[in-house]
Every structure is written in C-alpha cells, then in structure tokens.
Tab-separated table of C-alpha atoms in Angstrom:
chain	number	residue	atom	x	y	z
A	1093	MET	CA	64.880	-2.480	-13.442
A	1094	ARG	CA	62.731	-5.858	-14.970
A	1095	THR	CA	62.475	-6.862	-10.932
A	1096	ALA	CA	60.466	-3.517	-10.546
A	1097	VAL	CA	58.382	-4.264	-13.619
A	1098	LEU	CA	57.837	-7.742	-12.274
A	1099	LEU	CA	57.386	-7.043	-8.460
A	1100	PRO	CA	53.917	-5.010	-9.610
A	1101	PHE	CA	53.059	-7.676	-11.921
A	1102	LEU	CA	53.510	-10.820	-9.290
A	1103	ALA	CA	51.193	-8.286	-6.076
A	1104	ILE	CA	48.304	-7.931	-8.570
A	1105	LEU	CA	48.131	-11.877	-9.366
A	1106	ALA	CA	48.240	-13.156	-6.114
A	1107	LEU	CA	45.516	-10.166	-5.571
A	1108	LEU	CA	43.684	-12.400	-8.597
A	1109	THR	CA	44.113	-15.788	-7.427
A	1110	MET	CA	42.614	-15.427	-3.641
A	1111	LEU	CA	39.360	-13.470	-5.610
A	1112	PRO	CA	35.843	-16.182	-4.803
A	1113	THR	CA	34.872	-17.708	-8.687
A	1114	ALA	CA	32.186	-19.172	-9.141
A	1115	GLY	CA	33.668	-21.974	-11.539
A	1116	ALA	CA	36.120	-21.967	-14.394
A	1117	ALA	CA	35.756	-20.471	-17.777
A	1118	ASP	CA	34.580	-24.050	-19.268
A	1119	ASP	CA	31.703	-24.262	-15.629
A	1120	PRO	CA	28.008	-24.132	-17.376
A	1121	LEU	CA	27.147	-23.789	-13.620
A	1122	THR	CA	27.004	-21.272	-11.206
A	1123	VAL	CA	25.211	-20.907	-8.150
A	1124	LEU	CA	24.218	-17.589	-7.028
A	1125	ALA	CA	21.665	-17.983	-3.939
A	1126	PRO	CA	21.907	-19.503	-1.120
A	1127	ARG	CA	25.709	-19.178	-0.829
A	1128	ASP	CA	28.321	-22.139	0.548
A	1129	LYS	CA	28.521	-22.355	4.868
A	1130	SER	CA	24.786	-20.124	5.710
A	1131	VAL	CA	22.505	-20.894	8.543
A	1132	LEU	CA	18.665	-21.795	7.518
A	1133	GLN	CA	16.040	-21.845	9.530
A	1134	SER	CA	13.684	-23.582	7.367
A	1135	ARG	CA	13.930	-27.188	6.421
A	1136	VAL	CA	12.667	-26.588	2.685
A	1137	VAL	CA	15.967	-24.487	0.559
A	1138	ASN	CA	15.660	-23.408	-2.636
A	1139	ILE	CA	19.008	-23.468	-5.110
A	1140	ILE	CA	19.075	-21.071	-7.906
A	1141	VAL	CA	21.354	-22.062	-9.834
A	1142	GLN	CA	22.860	-19.816	-13.555
A	1143	VAL	CA	23.473	-22.982	-16.394
A	1144	ASP	CA	24.814	-22.746	-19.647
A	1145	THR	CA	22.318	-23.754	-21.878
A	1146	ALA	CA	24.716	-24.570	-24.667
A	1147	ALA	CA	26.400	-26.860	-22.298
A	1148	ALA	CA	23.719	-28.866	-19.910
A	1149	ASP	CA	20.713	-29.598	-20.305
A	1150	GLY	CA	19.754	-30.660	-17.760
A	1151	LEU	CA	20.530	-30.712	-13.765
A	1152	GLN	CA	20.240	-32.801	-10.149
A	1153	VAL	CA	20.940	-32.840	-7.332
A	1154	LYS	CA	23.004	-35.030	-4.350
A	1155	ILE	CA	22.156	-34.030	-0.617
A	1156	ASN	CA	24.041	-35.921	1.938
A	1157	GLY	CA	25.280	-38.507	-0.943
A	1158	ARG	CA	22.077	-38.899	-2.182
A	1159	ARG	CA	20.515	-38.263	-5.194
A	1160	GLN	CA	17.012	-36.222	-4.988
A	1161	VAL	CA	14.303	-36.753	-7.294
A	1162	LEU	CA	13.971	-33.249	-9.504
A	1163	PRO	CA	11.467	-32.782	-11.142
A	1164	ARG	CA	12.562	-31.629	-15.226
A	1165	LYS	CA	12.499	-29.115	-16.296
A	1166	GLN	CA	12.970	-27.049	-19.803
A	1167	LEU	CA	16.147	-24.853	-19.383
A	1168	GLY	CA	15.804	-22.299	-21.207
A	1169	GLY	CA	15.530	-18.482	-22.087
A	1170	GLY	CA	17.741	-16.732	-19.219
A	1171	HIS	CA	19.583	-19.275	-17.943
A	1172	ILE	CA	17.981	-18.678	-14.447
A	1173	CYS	CA	16.963	-21.876	-13.072
A	1174	TYR	CA	15.441	-22.361	-9.255
A	1175	ILE	CA	15.824	-25.999	-7.593
A	1176	ASP	CA	12.588	-25.577	-5.401
A	1177	GLY	CA	11.762	-27.638	-1.999
A	1178	LEU	CA	15.421	-29.649	-1.106
A	1179	GLU	CA	14.511	-31.140	2.171
A	1180	LEU	CA	17.312	-30.477	5.008
A	1181	SER	CA	17.927	-32.414	7.430
A	1182	PRO	CA	19.638	-30.497	10.507
A	1183	GLY	CA	22.952	-29.482	11.211
A	1184	ILE	CA	25.069	-30.215	8.695
A	1185	ASN	CA	23.980	-30.753	4.419
A	1186	ARG	CA	26.581	-30.883	1.391
A	1187	ILE	CA	25.585	-30.456	-1.994
A	1188	LYS	CA	25.702	-31.212	-4.757
A	1189	VAL	CA	24.460	-29.368	-8.067
A	1190	ILE	CA	25.656	-31.466	-11.537
A	1191	ALA	CA	25.636	-30.102	-14.936
A	1192	VAL	CA	24.918	-32.928	-17.261
A	1193	LYS	CA	24.339	-32.839	-20.914
A	1194	ASN	CA	22.524	-36.029	-23.363
A	1195	GLY	CA	22.915	-37.860	-19.291
A	1196	ALA	CA	27.154	-37.310	-18.870
A	1197	ALA	CA	27.926	-34.933	-16.113
A	1198	THR	CA	28.914	-31.559	-17.873
A	1199	GLY	CA	29.774	-29.198	-15.011
A	1200	THR	CA	29.595	-29.793	-11.062
A	1201	ARG	CA	28.675	-27.233	-7.808
A	1202	GLU	CA	29.766	-28.335	-4.627
A	1203	LEU	CA	27.870	-26.607	-0.982
A	1204	THR	CA	27.439	-26.551	2.511
A	1205	LEU	CA	24.745	-25.910	4.319
A	1206	PHE	CA	23.397	-25.912	8.346
A	1207	LEU	CA	19.879	-26.044	9.797
A	1208	ARG	CA	19.064	-24.794	12.115
A	1209	SER	CA	16.994	-26.989	14.843
A	1210	ASP	CA	17.464	-26.355	18.676
A	1211	LEU	CA	15.565	-30.039	18.450
A	1212	SER	CA	18.216	-31.721	17.589
A	1213	PRO	CA	21.367	-32.079	19.001
A	1214	ASP	CA	23.637	-31.753	15.140
A	1215	GLY	CA	21.581	-28.761	14.380
A	1216	GLN	CA	22.699	-25.822	17.951
A	1217	THR	CA	25.199	-24.985	16.843
A	1218	ALA	CA	26.809	-23.825	13.941
A	1219	PRO	CA	29.988	-24.704	13.001
A	1220	ASP	CA	32.484	-21.303	12.214
A	1221	GLY	CA	32.586	-19.651	9.378
A	1222	PHE	CA	28.742	-19.848	9.169
A	1223	THR	CA	26.334	-17.026	8.771
A	1224	ALA	CA	22.925	-16.450	8.488
A	1225	TYR	CA	21.011	-17.123	5.261
A	1226	ALA	CA	18.240	-15.097	3.759
A	1227	PHE	CA	17.010	-14.682	0.479
A	1228	HIS	CA	14.745	-12.035	0.345
A	1229	GLY	CA	17.971	-9.013	0.570
A	1230	ALA	CA	21.334	-8.154	0.148
A	1231	GLY	CA	20.336	-8.366	-3.365
A	1232	ASN	CA	20.239	-12.210	-3.866
A	1233	ASP	CA	16.827	-11.329	-5.774
A	1234	ARG	CA	18.602	-9.618	-8.527
A	1235	ALA	CA	18.515	-11.437	-10.852
A	1236	CYS	CA	14.672	-12.370	-10.641
A	1237	THR	CA	13.029	-9.238	-10.229
A	1238	PRO	CA	13.697	-8.598	-14.246
A	1239	CYS	CA	10.785	-10.738	-14.353
A	1240	HIS	CA	8.879	-11.658	-11.248
A	1241	ARG	CA	7.610	-8.448	-8.909
A	1242	ILE	CA	7.791	-9.293	-4.749
A	1243	ASP	CA	6.173	-7.006	-3.071
A	1244	ASP	CA	2.993	-6.787	-0.665
A	1245	ALA	CA	0.749	-5.808	-3.192
A	1246	THR	CA	1.896	-8.086	-5.746
A	1247	THR	CA	1.086	-11.170	-2.180
A	1248	GLU	CA	-1.784	-9.746	-0.923
A	1249	GLN	CA	-4.360	-9.351	-4.918
A	1250	ASN	CA	-3.529	-13.073	-5.224
A	1251	LEU	CA	-5.434	-14.271	-1.385
A	1252	ALA	CA	-8.839	-15.944	-3.636
A	1253	ALA	CA	-6.061	-17.633	-6.459
A	1254	PRO	CA	-2.775	-18.062	-4.490
A	1255	GLU	CA	-1.238	-19.919	-7.637
A	1256	LYS	CA	-0.858	-16.255	-9.125
A	1257	SER	CA	1.331	-15.257	-5.491
A	1258	PRO	CA	4.367	-14.504	-5.999
A	1259	CYS	CA	5.520	-16.426	-3.014
A	1260	TYR	CA	3.574	-19.388	-3.835
A	1261	LEU	CA	5.831	-20.270	-7.708
A	1262	CYS	CA	8.966	-20.868	-5.102
A	1263	HIS	CA	7.504	-21.700	-1.978
A	1264	ARG	CA	4.400	-23.667	-3.008
A	1265	LYS	CA	7.033	-27.029	-1.086
A	1266	LEU	CA	7.191	-25.684	1.975
A	1267	MET	CA	3.043	-26.644	2.520
A	1268	ALA	CA	2.735	-29.725	-0.525
A	1269	SER	CA	2.790	-32.692	1.274
A	1270	SER	CA	1.635	-31.581	5.270
A	1271	VAL	CA	-1.489	-32.196	7.040
A	1272	TYR	CA	-2.267	-28.993	8.792
A	1273	LEU	CA	-2.234	-25.475	8.317
A	1274	HIS	CA	-1.165	-22.250	9.533
A	1275	GLY	CA	-4.302	-19.959	8.932
A	1276	PRO	CA	-1.603	-17.570	7.218
A	1277	ALA	CA	-0.014	-19.396	4.792
A	1278	SER	CA	-2.782	-21.476	3.188
A	1279	ALA	CA	-4.405	-18.479	2.472
A	1280	TRP	CA	-0.661	-17.627	1.235
A	1281	SER	CA	-1.316	-13.899	2.753
A	1282	CYS	CA	2.414	-14.648	3.484
A	1283	THR	CA	3.158	-11.165	4.691
A	1284	SER	CA	0.705	-11.525	7.395
A	1285	CYS	CA	3.973	-12.439	9.534
A	1286	HIS	CA	6.724	-11.299	7.049
A	1287	ARG	CA	7.833	-7.706	6.821
A	1288	PHE	CA	8.738	-5.982	3.122
A	1289	ARG	CA	11.732	-3.934	3.310
A	1290	GLN	CA	12.466	-2.523	-0.296
A	1291	GLY	CA	15.638	-1.940	-1.011
A	1292	THR	CA	18.283	-1.497	-3.898
A	1293	ARG	CA	16.976	-1.694	-7.589
A	1294	GLY	CA	13.489	-2.774	-6.004
A	1295	ALA	CA	14.577	-5.721	-4.736
A	1296	SER	CA	12.593	-6.277	-1.076
A	1297	ASN	CA	13.938	-7.710	1.789
A	1298	LEU	CA	11.682	-9.797	3.941
A	1299	GLU	CA	12.379	-10.276	7.305
A	1300	ALA	CA	10.432	-11.928	10.170
A	1301	ASP	CA	9.450	-9.909	13.345
A	1302	SER	CA	10.605	-11.830	16.791
A	1303	GLN	CA	7.418	-10.812	17.885
A	1304	VAL	CA	4.942	-11.263	14.780
A	1305	CYS	CA	2.990	-14.311	16.348
A	1306	ALA	CA	2.132	-11.352	19.409
A	1307	ASN	CA	0.012	-9.694	16.288
A	1308	CYS	CA	-2.706	-12.865	16.233
A	1309	HIS	CA	-1.640	-14.582	19.712
A	1310	GLY	CA	-1.829	-11.417	22.057
A	1311	ASP	CA	-4.262	-12.487	23.849
A	1312	SER	CA	-2.847	-15.530	24.794
A	1313	GLN	CA	0.249	-14.754	25.866
A	1314	ASP	CA	-0.694	-12.109	28.125
A	1315	LEU	CA	-2.649	-14.537	29.584
A	1316	TRP	CA	1.205	-16.649	29.285
A	1317	LYS	CA	2.383	-14.055	31.410
A	1318	SER	CA	-0.020	-13.296	34.331
A	1319	MET	CA	1.431	-16.559	35.481
A	1320	LYS	CA	3.164	-18.027	38.081
A	1321	ASN	CA	4.506	-21.210	35.554
A	1322	MET	CA	5.483	-20.638	32.112
A	1323	HIS	CA	7.404	-23.011	30.235
A	1324	GLY	CA	10.943	-21.874	28.536
A	1325	PRO	CA	10.472	-21.619	25.173
A	1326	THR	CA	6.747	-19.651	25.731
A	1327	ALA	CA	8.848	-16.871	28.203
A	1328	ALA	CA	11.817	-16.080	25.586
A	1329	GLY	CA	9.082	-15.477	22.789
A	1330	GLU	CA	10.706	-19.175	20.986
A	1331	CYS	CA	7.042	-20.126	19.818
A	1332	THR	CA	8.843	-21.531	15.889
A	1333	THR	CA	10.940	-24.019	18.731
A	1334	CYS	CA	7.448	-26.236	18.789
A	1335	HIS	CA	5.726	-24.487	15.869
A	1336	ASP	CA	6.403	-25.059	12.225
A	1337	PRO	CA	5.360	-21.400	11.422
A	1338	HIS	CA	4.526	-23.159	7.672
A	1339	ALA	CA	3.075	-26.444	7.844
A	1340	SER	CA	3.298	-29.826	10.098
A	1341	ASP	CA	1.821	-33.511	10.049
A	1342	HIS	CA	1.435	-32.991	13.735
A	1343	LYS	CA	-1.586	-31.116	15.224
A	1344	TYR	CA	-0.985	-27.617	16.015
A	1345	ILE	CA	1.888	-27.307	13.814
A	1346	LEU	CA	4.097	-28.766	15.706
A	1347	ARG	CA	7.132	-30.215	14.769
A	1348	LYS	CA	6.729	-33.614	15.976
A	1349	GLN	CA	4.732	-35.892	17.843
A	1350	THR	CA	3.441	-34.259	21.038
A	1351	VAL	CA	5.220	-36.377	23.309
A	1352	ASP	CA	7.831	-36.857	20.772
A	1353	LEU	CA	8.341	-33.158	21.064
A	1354	CYS	CA	9.091	-32.573	24.502
A	1355	LEU	CA	10.694	-35.901	25.039
A	1356	THR	CA	13.647	-34.021	22.792
A	1357	CYS	CA	14.767	-31.675	25.999
A	1358	HIS	CA	13.433	-33.839	28.955
A	1359	ASP	CA	15.151	-36.894	27.708
A	1360	GLU	CA	15.671	-37.752	31.167
A	1361	ILE	CA	11.421	-38.704	31.287
A	1362	ALA	CA	11.709	-41.678	29.606
A	1363	SER	CA	15.110	-43.019	31.198
A	1364	LYS	CA	13.284	-43.692	34.509
A	1365	PRO	CA	9.279	-44.027	35.895
A	1366	HIS	CA	7.742	-40.990	35.874
A	1367	VAL	CA	6.117	-39.181	38.774
A	1368	VAL	CA	5.391	-42.377	40.719
A	1369	SER	CA	6.175	-46.516	40.779
A	1370	GLY	CA	3.755	-49.113	41.419
A	1371	PHE	CA	3.727	-51.788	42.642
A	1372	SER	CA	4.819	-53.292	38.937
A	1373	GLY	CA	7.707	-50.966	38.990
A	1374	LYS	CA	6.355	-48.396	35.691
A	1375	GLY	CA	5.841	-45.331	36.309
A	1376	HIS	CA	2.852	-43.745	34.839
A	1377	PRO	CA	2.806	-43.920	31.066
A	1378	LEU	CA	3.040	-41.164	28.893
A	1379	ARG	CA	1.014	-42.144	25.645
A	1380	LEU	CA	-1.566	-43.877	25.369
A	1381	SER	CA	-3.810	-43.924	22.408
A	1382	SER	CA	-6.924	-42.692	23.995
A	1383	ASP	CA	-7.378	-39.957	26.564
A	1384	PRO	CA	-9.918	-40.359	29.955
A	1385	LEU	CA	-11.204	-36.887	29.806
A	1386	ARG	CA	-10.703	-36.229	26.355
A	1387	PRO	CA	-12.661	-38.546	23.818
A	1388	GLY	CA	-11.453	-39.693	20.691
A	1389	GLN	CA	-7.560	-37.378	21.067
A	1390	GLU	CA	-4.899	-39.980	22.109
A	1391	PHE	CA	-3.358	-39.026	26.186
A	1392	THR	CA	0.256	-37.405	25.654
A	1393	CYS	CA	2.085	-34.915	27.590
A	1394	ALA	CA	-0.436	-31.921	27.713
A	1395	SER	CA	-2.684	-34.164	29.427
A	1396	CYS	CA	-1.771	-33.378	32.605
A	1397	HIS	CA	0.123	-30.220	32.011
A	1398	ASN	CA	0.212	-27.165	29.819
A	1399	PRO	CA	3.280	-26.872	27.286
A	1400	HIS	CA	2.497	-23.122	27.703
A	1401	ALA	CA	1.805	-22.075	30.979
A	1402	SER	CA	0.125	-22.737	34.292
A	1403	ASN	CA	-0.252	-21.584	37.963
A	1404	ALA	CA	0.334	-25.041	39.731
A	1405	PRO	CA	3.310	-26.100	40.620
A	1406	PHE	CA	5.100	-28.992	36.890
A	1407	LEU	CA	2.874	-26.803	34.290
A	1408	LEU	CA	0.117	-28.745	35.959
A	1409	ILE	CA	-3.478	-28.084	34.273
A	1410	ALA	CA	-5.034	-25.376	36.229
A	1411	GLY	CA	-8.695	-26.758	36.823
A	1412	LYS	CA	-7.876	-31.003	36.726
A	1413	GLY	CA	-8.975	-31.243	40.947
A	1414	SER	CA	-6.116	-28.942	42.925
A	1415	SER	CA	-3.736	-27.636	41.588
A	1416	ASP	CA	-1.352	-27.478	44.865
A	1417	ASN	CA	-2.675	-30.782	45.287
A	1418	PHE	CA	-1.081	-33.824	43.535
A	1419	PHE	CA	-3.185	-36.332	44.763
A	1420	GLU	CA	-7.055	-33.781	44.366
A	1421	PHE	CA	-5.411	-33.408	40.363
A	1422	CYS	CA	-4.739	-37.362	39.802
A	1423	LYS	CA	-8.031	-38.037	40.595
A	1424	SER	CA	-9.228	-36.223	38.169
A	1425	CYS	CA	-8.368	-39.517	36.042
A	1426	HIS	CA	-8.545	-42.169	38.262
A	1427	ASN	CA	-10.532	-44.245	41.749
A	1428	PHE	CA	-8.713	-43.997	45.530
C-alpha cells in the first residue's frame, strides 16, 4: 500500500523538477525578456527584468565577460525594469544580469543570445536550439501594457514630439549616436515599416514585412528588376543585408564603409590584383580619398559598380563610356 501511495507522489515530484524555473525563491531577479537562446536581428537589445527591490537597489550587466556602462536607475514602483541600449556582437552573446544591494551581488541571471548577421561568419548560422525572437508578440509585452499604450494611434500622433512616442522610450538608443538616419526612423514614424496586429489582452504584435522597402522604394525596385544583371541581395529582396533599416555611421545607412562592406562577401578581390596588373604588379585601387568623376567624394567600389543592378557586365555603371566595351569604360577616368 505504501509503495502504491509513493509512486504518484514521486511521479509528480519528478515532473516538477523538469519544469523551467525563473530563479530560486530567494532570488530577487527574474529576466522576463528576451528568453534564453533567442535569435535577434537588431544589434541593440533591451532586457526586461523583474526585481525584488527589498533585496536589490541596482543592476549590473556583463556581455561576454565585459561589464556594460548602465545609466543609474531608481528601482521601485512595479519592480519592472528595462535595461535599454545594450549592443550585441554578431554571433553568440553571453549575458549576465546581476542584482546588487549596497554594492554586493544578491542574485544573478544568465542568458545566451545570438545576433544574426549575413556580414559576419560568426553570425550567419545560429546553434541548434536557438529560435527567432520578437518582443512585441506572444504576450511578451503584457508586463508593459498596464502602463504603456502601444498601438497605431499612439505611435503616429506624436510625430512632432517624438519623445512622447511609446517607441521612443525603449528604442531611442537605436539612433542616439548614429550620423545617418533612415527617414521614417528619424521621425519615429515606426509604423511606416512595422505593422501592428492586435493580439491577446490588447498587446500588439509588431511584424516587419519582407516587402516593406517597396512601399517607398518601389520605383527603384522596378527599375532594377528591368535590368539584365542584379546584385544578389537586390534580387533576393534582402535590402537589410547591406543597409541598416534604422541608422548607421556610414552614408546610405550602410552597415559598413562601402569598400569594407563589399569585401565582406567578395574577399577574394582583396587577395589579388583587381581588374588588371600593371607594370608595378599592383591592380586597380579599391579605395582612394578622391573620386575623379565625383568631386568631394571618395573613390570606392561603387564608383565603377552599381550596387543594385546594371545592364552592363559585372554591374558596371551604365553611361561611363560604353557598357559593353571595357576599354571605353576605363577611358571615362583614364586617358590613353
């Protein structure tokens, strides 16, 4: 009889030990979002935590062992705190969030995030067990909606005062230090590119449309599609491979300086003389401080090649000499 009673109890006990736990009962810190083993597309991430303010008066964060500089936050109120503007590196990012009280650690939470990037060997393929993550959806923002209203009306009605936008509060560091801003992002017109879908309990699901660039750049896309040759990312509709959709320190909101960006995929170009080898044994320069045909601009790969599409071979820029006669093309800059 005793054995018969113990078996159900032991089965329940075993089941409980298999359930995920947010922390021990005396742990003052719980990470609400993002979940562990998430795949992210944006280099800037916010971490949402719940803090027991009786056992913690501050937070510390380390990414891959390096402590991050955080603004001082007053922990209180609803005990929900967001750590905004953490910058990730392509690939694996091991994050440790530490609750402190009077300078001493009182609790620790760890999670691993993967930043997806086509431009980094470390960021191209997520490890097994990692899944795509988007905060606005699947109930992730339920902890926010009691105090914050997130919908089309509130995001678009404050364009004259972007600091009043509900998007600005959490995402302002996406563009805080960048030199070049994407038009809609600079105006905090987030719903120009992102669509809200009403979800459970009024929470909004923010979804990016794979064809969203065509809404504004449709004429350019139609022109490129009509040409004989298209650049791979252009043909695949993957604009964000080369362009950051929010902000960048590089012109045309490129993810890297033009030549560095091109060499990320075309690395063989840098390992041998380009185009032809002259008497010196050197090939054509890939970068110069001055472009002979564009005064005031630097010479880059895009001085000869159209980065989107062209009717000429090798995506050479049509109109520079003859698109089919390489000798004539070169004469647009060189005198023979």
